[in-house]
mmCIF file of C-alpha atoms in Angstrom:
data_model
loop_
_atom_site.group_PDB
_atom_site.id
_atom_site.type_symbol
_atom_site.label_atom_id
_atom_site.label_comp_id
_atom_site.label_asym_id
_atom_site.label_seq_id
_atom_site.Cartn_x
_atom_site.Cartn_y
_atom_site.Cartn_z
ATOM 1 C CA MET R 1 105.143 73.683 89.134
ATOM 2 C CA GLU R 2 108.813 73.622 88.197
ATOM 3 C CA ILE R 3 109.734 75.597 85.078
ATOM 4 C CA ASP R 4 112.957 73.863 84.080
ATOM 5 C CA GLY R 5 112.364 71.287 81.375
ATOM 6 C CA VAL R 6 108.620 71.973 81.093
ATOM 7 C CA ALA R 7 106.928 73.004 77.840
ATOM 8 C CA ALA R 8 105.320 76.455 77.979
ATOM 9 C CA ILE R 9 103.235 78.570 75.615
ATOM 10 C CA VAL R 10 103.059 82.367 75.563
ATOM 11 C CA THR R 11 100.448 84.037 73.371
ATOM 12 C CA GLY R 12 101.275 87.535 72.204
ATOM 13 C CA GLY R 13 104.891 86.568 72.788
ATOM 14 C CA GLY R 14 106.241 88.680 69.977
ATOM 15 C CA SER R 15 106.334 91.918 71.956
ATOM 16 C CA GLY R 16 105.676 93.632 75.259
ATOM 17 C CA LEU R 17 104.622 91.609 78.292
ATOM 18 C CA GLY R 18 104.485 88.389 76.286
ATOM 19 C CA ALA R 19 107.973 88.796 74.877
ATOM 20 C CA ALA R 20 109.467 89.442 78.309
ATOM 21 C CA THR R 21 107.641 86.423 79.729
ATOM 22 C CA ALA R 22 108.792 84.150 76.923
ATOM 23 C CA ARG R 23 112.404 85.239 77.422
ATOM 24 C CA LEU R 24 112.287 84.689 81.183
ATOM 25 C CA LEU R 25 110.667 81.254 80.938
ATOM 26 C CA ALA R 26 113.221 80.193 78.335
ATOM 27 C CA ALA R 27 116.036 81.479 80.540
ATOM 28 C CA ARG R 28 114.661 79.340 83.384
ATOM 29 C CA GLY R 29 114.888 76.239 81.225
ATOM 30 C CA ALA R 30 111.358 75.979 79.816
ATOM 31 C CA LYS R 31 110.755 74.760 76.274
ATOM 32 C CA VAL R 32 108.885 77.847 75.092
ATOM 33 C CA ALA R 33 106.511 78.216 72.155
ATOM 34 C CA ILE R 34 105.515 81.739 71.166
ATOM 35 C CA PHE R 35 102.106 82.224 69.540
ATOM 36 C CA ASP R 36 101.577 85.529 67.754
ATOM 37 C CA LEU R 37 99.733 86.864 64.730
ATOM 38 C CA ASN R 38 102.703 89.116 63.929
ATOM 39 C CA ALA R 39 105.127 86.675 62.318
ATOM 40 C CA VAL R 40 107.993 89.152 62.077
ATOM 41 C CA ALA R 41 107.921 90.092 65.767
ATOM 42 C CA GLY R 42 107.175 86.523 66.852
ATOM 43 C CA GLU R 43 110.023 84.970 64.918
ATOM 44 C CA ARG R 44 112.431 87.673 66.059
ATOM 45 C CA ASN R 45 111.672 87.201 69.745
ATOM 46 C CA ALA R 46 111.675 83.423 69.392
ATOM 47 C CA ALA R 47 115.149 83.586 67.886
ATOM 48 C CA GLU R 48 116.371 85.882 70.675
ATOM 49 C CA ALA R 49 114.841 83.713 73.410
ATOM 50 C CA GLY R 50 115.727 80.341 71.933
ATOM 51 C CA ALA R 51 112.032 79.549 71.586
ATOM 52 C CA PHE R 52 109.753 78.035 68.945
ATOM 53 C CA PHE R 53 107.380 80.292 67.011
ATOM 54 C CA ALA R 54 103.939 79.448 65.615
ATOM 55 C CA GLU R 55 101.839 82.027 63.800
ATOM 56 C CA CYS R 56 98.445 82.030 65.497
ATOM 57 C CA ASP R 57 95.142 83.892 65.451
ATOM 58 C CA VAL R 58 93.797 83.334 68.969
ATOM 59 C CA THR R 59 90.227 84.086 67.841
ATOM 60 C CA CYS R 60 90.226 81.138 65.432
ATOM 61 C CA GLU R 61 89.716 77.580 66.718
ATOM 62 C CA THR R 62 91.571 75.944 63.844
ATOM 63 C CA SER R 63 94.478 78.380 64.066
ATOM 64 C CA VAL R 64 94.922 77.707 67.788
ATOM 65 C CA LYS R 65 94.651 73.956 67.229
ATOM 66 C CA ALA R 66 97.295 74.088 64.501
ATOM 67 C CA ALA R 67 99.632 76.135 66.713
ATOM 68 C CA LEU R 68 99.130 73.743 69.642
ATOM 69 C CA ASP R 69 99.813 70.776 67.338
ATOM 70 C CA ALA R 70 103.024 72.375 66.102
ATOM 71 C CA ALA R 71 104.199 73.280 69.618
ATOM 72 C CA GLU R 72 103.355 69.832 70.954
ATOM 73 C CA SER R 73 105.244 68.153 68.105
ATOM 74 C CA ARG R 74 108.276 70.277 68.928
ATOM 75 C CA ASN R 75 108.198 70.500 72.755
ATOM 76 C CA GLY R 76 105.645 67.988 74.013
ATOM 77 C CA ILE R 77 102.354 68.844 75.722
ATOM 78 C CA ALA R 78 102.671 72.230 77.425
ATOM 79 C CA ARG R 79 102.004 72.545 81.147
ATOM 80 C CA ILE R 80 102.294 76.341 81.336
ATOM 81 C CA LEU R 81 100.163 78.783 79.359
ATOM 82 C CA VAL R 82 100.544 82.555 79.623
ATOM 83 C CA ASN R 83 97.941 84.519 77.645
ATOM 84 C CA CYS R 84 99.261 87.964 76.708
ATOM 85 C CA ALA R 85 97.682 88.384 73.266
ATOM 86 C CA GLY R 86 95.403 91.397 73.212
ATOM 87 C CA ILE R 87 94.659 94.863 71.883
ATOM 88 C CA SER R 88 93.577 98.187 73.370
ATOM 89 C CA ASP R 89 91.901 101.320 72.084
ATOM 90 C CA LEU R 90 90.184 104.492 73.272
ATOM 91 C CA ILE R 91 86.740 104.974 71.723
ATOM 92 C CA PRO R 92 83.994 106.897 73.573
ATOM 93 C CA THR R 93 80.531 105.405 73.881
ATOM 94 C CA VAL R 94 79.249 108.429 71.950
ATOM 95 C CA GLY R 95 81.748 110.577 70.052
ATOM 96 C CA GLU R 96 81.889 114.362 69.994
ATOM 97 C CA ASP R 97 80.175 114.185 66.605
ATOM 98 C CA GLY R 98 77.264 112.293 68.177
ATOM 99 C CA VAL R 99 78.193 109.026 66.483
ATOM 100 C CA PRO R 100 77.886 105.908 68.670
ATOM 101 C CA HIS R 101 80.798 103.592 69.367
ATOM 102 C CA PRO R 102 81.177 101.399 66.230
ATOM 103 C CA LEU R 103 79.832 97.991 67.158
ATOM 104 C CA HIS R 104 82.414 96.153 65.056
ATOM 105 C CA ASP R 105 85.203 97.781 67.110
ATOM 106 C CA PHE R 106 83.535 96.681 70.348
ATOM 107 C CA ARG R 107 83.113 93.135 69.050
ATOM 108 C CA ARG R 108 86.728 93.011 67.849
ATOM 109 C CA MET R 109 88.009 93.989 71.298
ATOM 110 C CA ILE R 110 85.916 91.307 72.993
ATOM 111 C CA ASP R 111 86.815 88.739 70.343
ATOM 112 C CA ILE R 112 90.573 89.162 70.684
ATOM 113 C CA ASN R 113 90.983 89.944 74.376
ATOM 114 C CA LEU R 114 88.303 87.694 75.863
ATOM 115 C CA THR R 115 87.232 85.074 73.336
ATOM 116 C CA GLY R 116 90.820 84.611 72.168
ATOM 117 C CA THR R 117 91.994 84.058 75.732
ATOM 118 C CA PHE R 118 89.262 81.506 76.427
ATOM 119 C CA ASN R 119 89.748 79.771 73.069
ATOM 120 C CA THR R 120 93.429 79.210 73.787
ATOM 121 C CA LEU R 121 93.113 78.184 77.421
ATOM 122 C CA SER R 122 90.244 75.751 76.822
ATOM 123 C CA GLN R 123 92.088 73.927 74.044
ATOM 124 C CA PHE R 124 95.313 73.965 76.098
ATOM 125 C CA ALA R 125 93.539 72.563 79.163
ATOM 126 C CA ALA R 126 91.785 69.823 77.188
ATOM 127 C CA ARG R 127 95.127 68.468 76.013
ATOM 128 C CA LEU R 128 96.677 68.810 79.441
ATOM 129 C CA CYS R 129 93.875 66.835 81.115
ATOM 130 C CA ALA R 130 95.063 63.722 79.285
ATOM 131 C CA THR R 131 98.541 63.815 80.862
ATOM 132 C CA ASP R 132 99.752 62.622 84.229
ATOM 133 C CA PRO R 133 100.202 65.239 86.965
ATOM 134 C CA ILE R 134 103.629 66.256 88.178
ATOM 135 C CA GLY R 135 103.373 66.142 91.936
ATOM 136 C CA GLU R 136 100.091 67.792 92.916
ATOM 137 C CA GLU R 137 99.268 69.561 89.666
ATOM 138 C CA ARG R 138 99.172 69.153 85.922
ATOM 139 C CA GLY R 139 99.717 72.739 84.891
ATOM 140 C CA VAL R 140 99.118 76.461 85.261
ATOM 141 C CA ILE R 141 97.292 79.086 83.193
ATOM 142 C CA VAL R 142 98.077 82.782 83.639
ATOM 143 C CA ASN R 143 95.807 85.278 81.890
ATOM 144 C CA THR R 144 96.444 88.980 81.382
ATOM 145 C CA SER R 145 93.718 91.313 82.593
ATOM 146 C CA SER R 146 94.273 95.013 83.409
ATOM 147 C CA ILE R 147 93.555 97.527 86.147
ATOM 148 C CA ALA R 148 91.100 98.927 83.587
ATOM 149 C CA ALA R 149 88.956 95.949 84.574
ATOM 150 C CA PHE R 150 88.280 97.769 87.849
ATOM 151 C CA ASP R 151 88.657 101.499 87.131
ATOM 152 C CA GLY R 152 88.721 102.069 83.392
ATOM 153 C CA ILE R 153 89.007 105.572 82.032
ATOM 154 C CA SER R 154 86.818 107.350 79.484
ATOM 155 C CA GLY R 155 86.868 105.618 76.128
ATOM 156 C CA GLN R 156 87.670 102.200 77.599
ATOM 157 C CA ALA R 157 84.207 100.627 77.667
ATOM 158 C CA ALA R 158 85.166 97.786 75.312
ATOM 159 C CA TYR R 159 88.660 97.279 76.727
ATOM 160 C CA SER R 160 87.485 97.367 80.340
ATOM 161 C CA ALA R 161 84.645 94.957 79.583
ATOM 162 C CA SER R 162 87.033 92.477 77.982
ATOM 163 C CA LYS R 163 89.523 92.659 80.845
ATOM 164 C CA ASN R 164 86.846 92.533 83.553
ATOM 165 C CA ALA R 165 85.481 89.365 81.976
ATOM 166 C CA ILE R 166 88.921 87.764 82.227
ATOM 167 C CA VAL R 167 88.788 88.464 85.961
ATOM 168 C CA GLY R 168 85.206 87.212 86.195
ATOM 169 C CA MET R 169 85.859 83.863 84.539
ATOM 170 C CA SER R 170 88.915 82.996 86.658
ATOM 171 C CA LEU R 171 87.057 81.448 89.594
ATOM 172 C CA PRO R 172 84.558 79.354 87.617
ATOM 173 C CA ILE R 173 87.338 78.074 85.382
ATOM 174 C CA ALA R 174 89.446 77.279 88.456
ATOM 175 C CA ARG R 175 86.527 75.264 89.787
ATOM 176 C CA ASP R 176 86.027 73.541 86.428
ATOM 177 C CA LEU R 177 89.695 72.585 86.210
ATOM 178 C CA ALA R 178 90.289 71.752 89.878
ATOM 179 C CA PRO R 179 89.450 68.047 89.406
ATOM 180 C CA HIS R 180 92.101 67.991 86.683
ATOM 181 C CA LYS R 181 94.676 69.696 88.942
ATOM 182 C CA ILE R 182 95.104 72.729 86.681
ATOM 183 C CA ARG R 183 95.332 76.235 88.152
ATOM 184 C CA ILE R 184 94.306 79.549 86.614
ATOM 185 C CA VAL R 185 95.269 83.063 87.734
ATOM 186 C CA ALA R 186 94.712 86.512 86.198
ATOM 187 C CA ILE R 187 97.223 89.343 86.505
ATOM 188 C CA ALA R 188 95.832 92.889 86.262
ATOM 189 C CA PRO R 189 98.833 95.062 85.393
ATOM 190 C CA GLY R 190 98.878 98.830 85.502
ATOM 191 C CA THR R 191 100.657 100.859 82.839
ATOM 192 C CA PHE R 192 103.768 99.007 81.678
ATOM 193 C CA LEU R 193 106.399 100.019 79.172
ATOM 194 C CA SER R 194 105.079 97.978 76.293
ATOM 195 C CA PRO R 195 105.824 99.080 72.707
ATOM 196 C CA MET R 196 102.454 100.861 72.585
ATOM 197 C CA VAL R 197 103.277 102.918 75.687
ATOM 198 C CA GLU R 198 106.891 103.466 74.607
ATOM 199 C CA ALA R 199 105.571 105.194 71.478
ATOM 200 C CA LEU R 200 103.685 107.816 73.495
ATOM 201 C CA PRO R 201 105.115 111.333 73.895
ATOM 202 C CA GLN R 202 107.419 111.630 76.910
ATOM 203 C CA LEU R 203 105.133 114.225 78.503
ATOM 204 C CA TYR R 204 102.271 111.734 78.483
ATOM 205 C CA LYS R 205 104.437 108.938 79.850
ATOM 206 C CA ASP R 206 105.604 111.238 82.641
ATOM 207 C CA ALA R 207 101.980 112.009 83.526
ATOM 208 C CA LEU R 208 101.129 108.305 83.652
ATOM 209 C CA ALA R 209 104.129 107.599 85.874
ATOM 210 C CA ALA R 210 103.172 110.442 88.226
ATOM 211 C CA GLY R 211 99.840 108.709 88.833
ATOM 212 C CA VAL R 212 101.559 105.660 90.347
ATOM 213 C CA PRO R 213 101.971 106.161 94.136
ATOM 214 C CA HIS R 214 104.944 103.826 94.636
ATOM 215 C CA PRO R 215 107.160 103.135 92.867
ATOM 216 C CA SER R 216 106.275 106.301 90.987
ATOM 217 C CA ARG R 217 107.149 105.062 87.512
ATOM 218 C CA LEU R 218 105.792 102.854 84.778
ATOM 219 C CA GLY R 219 106.111 99.113 85.108
ATOM 220 C CA ARG R 220 108.868 97.184 83.353
ATOM 221 C CA THR R 221 107.911 94.181 81.262
ATOM 222 C CA GLU R 222 110.451 92.001 83.054
ATOM 223 C CA GLU R 223 108.625 92.729 86.326
ATOM 224 C CA PHE R 224 105.466 91.250 84.851
ATOM 225 C CA ALA R 225 107.463 88.217 83.728
ATOM 226 C CA ARG R 226 108.916 87.710 87.202
ATOM 227 C CA PHE R 227 105.415 87.871 88.666
ATOM 228 C CA VAL R 228 104.310 85.143 86.253
ATOM 229 C CA GLU R 229 107.247 83.083 87.471
ATOM 230 C CA ALA R 230 106.190 83.600 91.099
ATOM 231 C CA ILE R 231 102.619 82.494 90.345
ATOM 232 C CA ILE R 232 103.833 79.348 88.612
ATOM 233 C CA ALA R 233 105.884 78.484 91.692
ATOM 234 C CA ALA R 234 103.040 79.063 94.198
ATOM 235 C CA PRO R 235 100.508 76.181 94.166
ATOM 236 C CA MET R 236 97.988 77.893 96.460
ATOM 237 C CA VAL R 237 97.522 80.848 94.111
ATOM 238 C CA ASN R 238 94.471 79.840 92.117
ATOM 239 C CA GLY R 239 91.157 81.198 90.854
ATOM 240 C CA THR R 240 91.982 84.810 91.592
ATOM 241 C CA SER R 241 93.148 88.063 89.991
ATOM 242 C CA ILE R 242 96.051 90.106 91.317
ATOM 243 C CA ARG R 243 96.763 93.773 90.603
ATOM 244 C CA LEU R 244 100.330 94.631 89.624
ATOM 245 C CA ASP R 245 100.152 98.404 89.578
ATOM 246 C CA GLY R 246 102.125 100.196 92.309
ATOM 247 C CA ALA R 247 98.786 101.136 93.965
ATOM 248 C CA ALA R 248 97.724 103.133 90.890
ATOM 249 C CA ARG R 249 94.051 103.917 90.346
ATOM 250 C CA LEU R 250 93.096 105.201 86.905
ATOM 251 C CA GLN R 251 91.606 108.679 86.805
#
């Protein structure tokens, strides 16, 4: 899939991995639409990237439909979707006070990270199926998982479950969409310098970086974006998840 001239959507494009991806795709000539619930951050990054912004709650069917309608009216039907919208938290299964993990917090994590990802990609793919392919494919979906999907730390039951499910649904979705010539790939990044990580004390960031064998540092958001670009350009990469972590294993 060529990027230049193609319409692309990035959820969670107002900050972090999504913002870097939106900027790179726009720089490569894509007509980018940023979907984000944070209108201030979304509009700011859209202005910096030369992209279109649509306020969007990925957990809501009507909100996603409205955002897709707006993006399609502006840029045409998108052929690239990068799902970066998500949240994280550290909540133990049973707290030190003996209180169980609040169920509403668990449901919220699953709803945003997993259901929101599926909601967006399914509506995106349905529209894309009605278009003609370009060469041997119609489009590409890239979802954001995490290395926590494989070796989550204490307090990450909900987060790890949501990210593991993104990995788990990649192959069946790839098989579902294969007749329509649409690919899907999940990236499982390690610890990257997103705004959430940037806000941590330097001592903690240094400890996280020391746990990465090579290169022994935290990932840069532009490295994630370049990996998205590589996946888009590689037609045989499909139905799989790829770690992007410097060989880190969470302890």
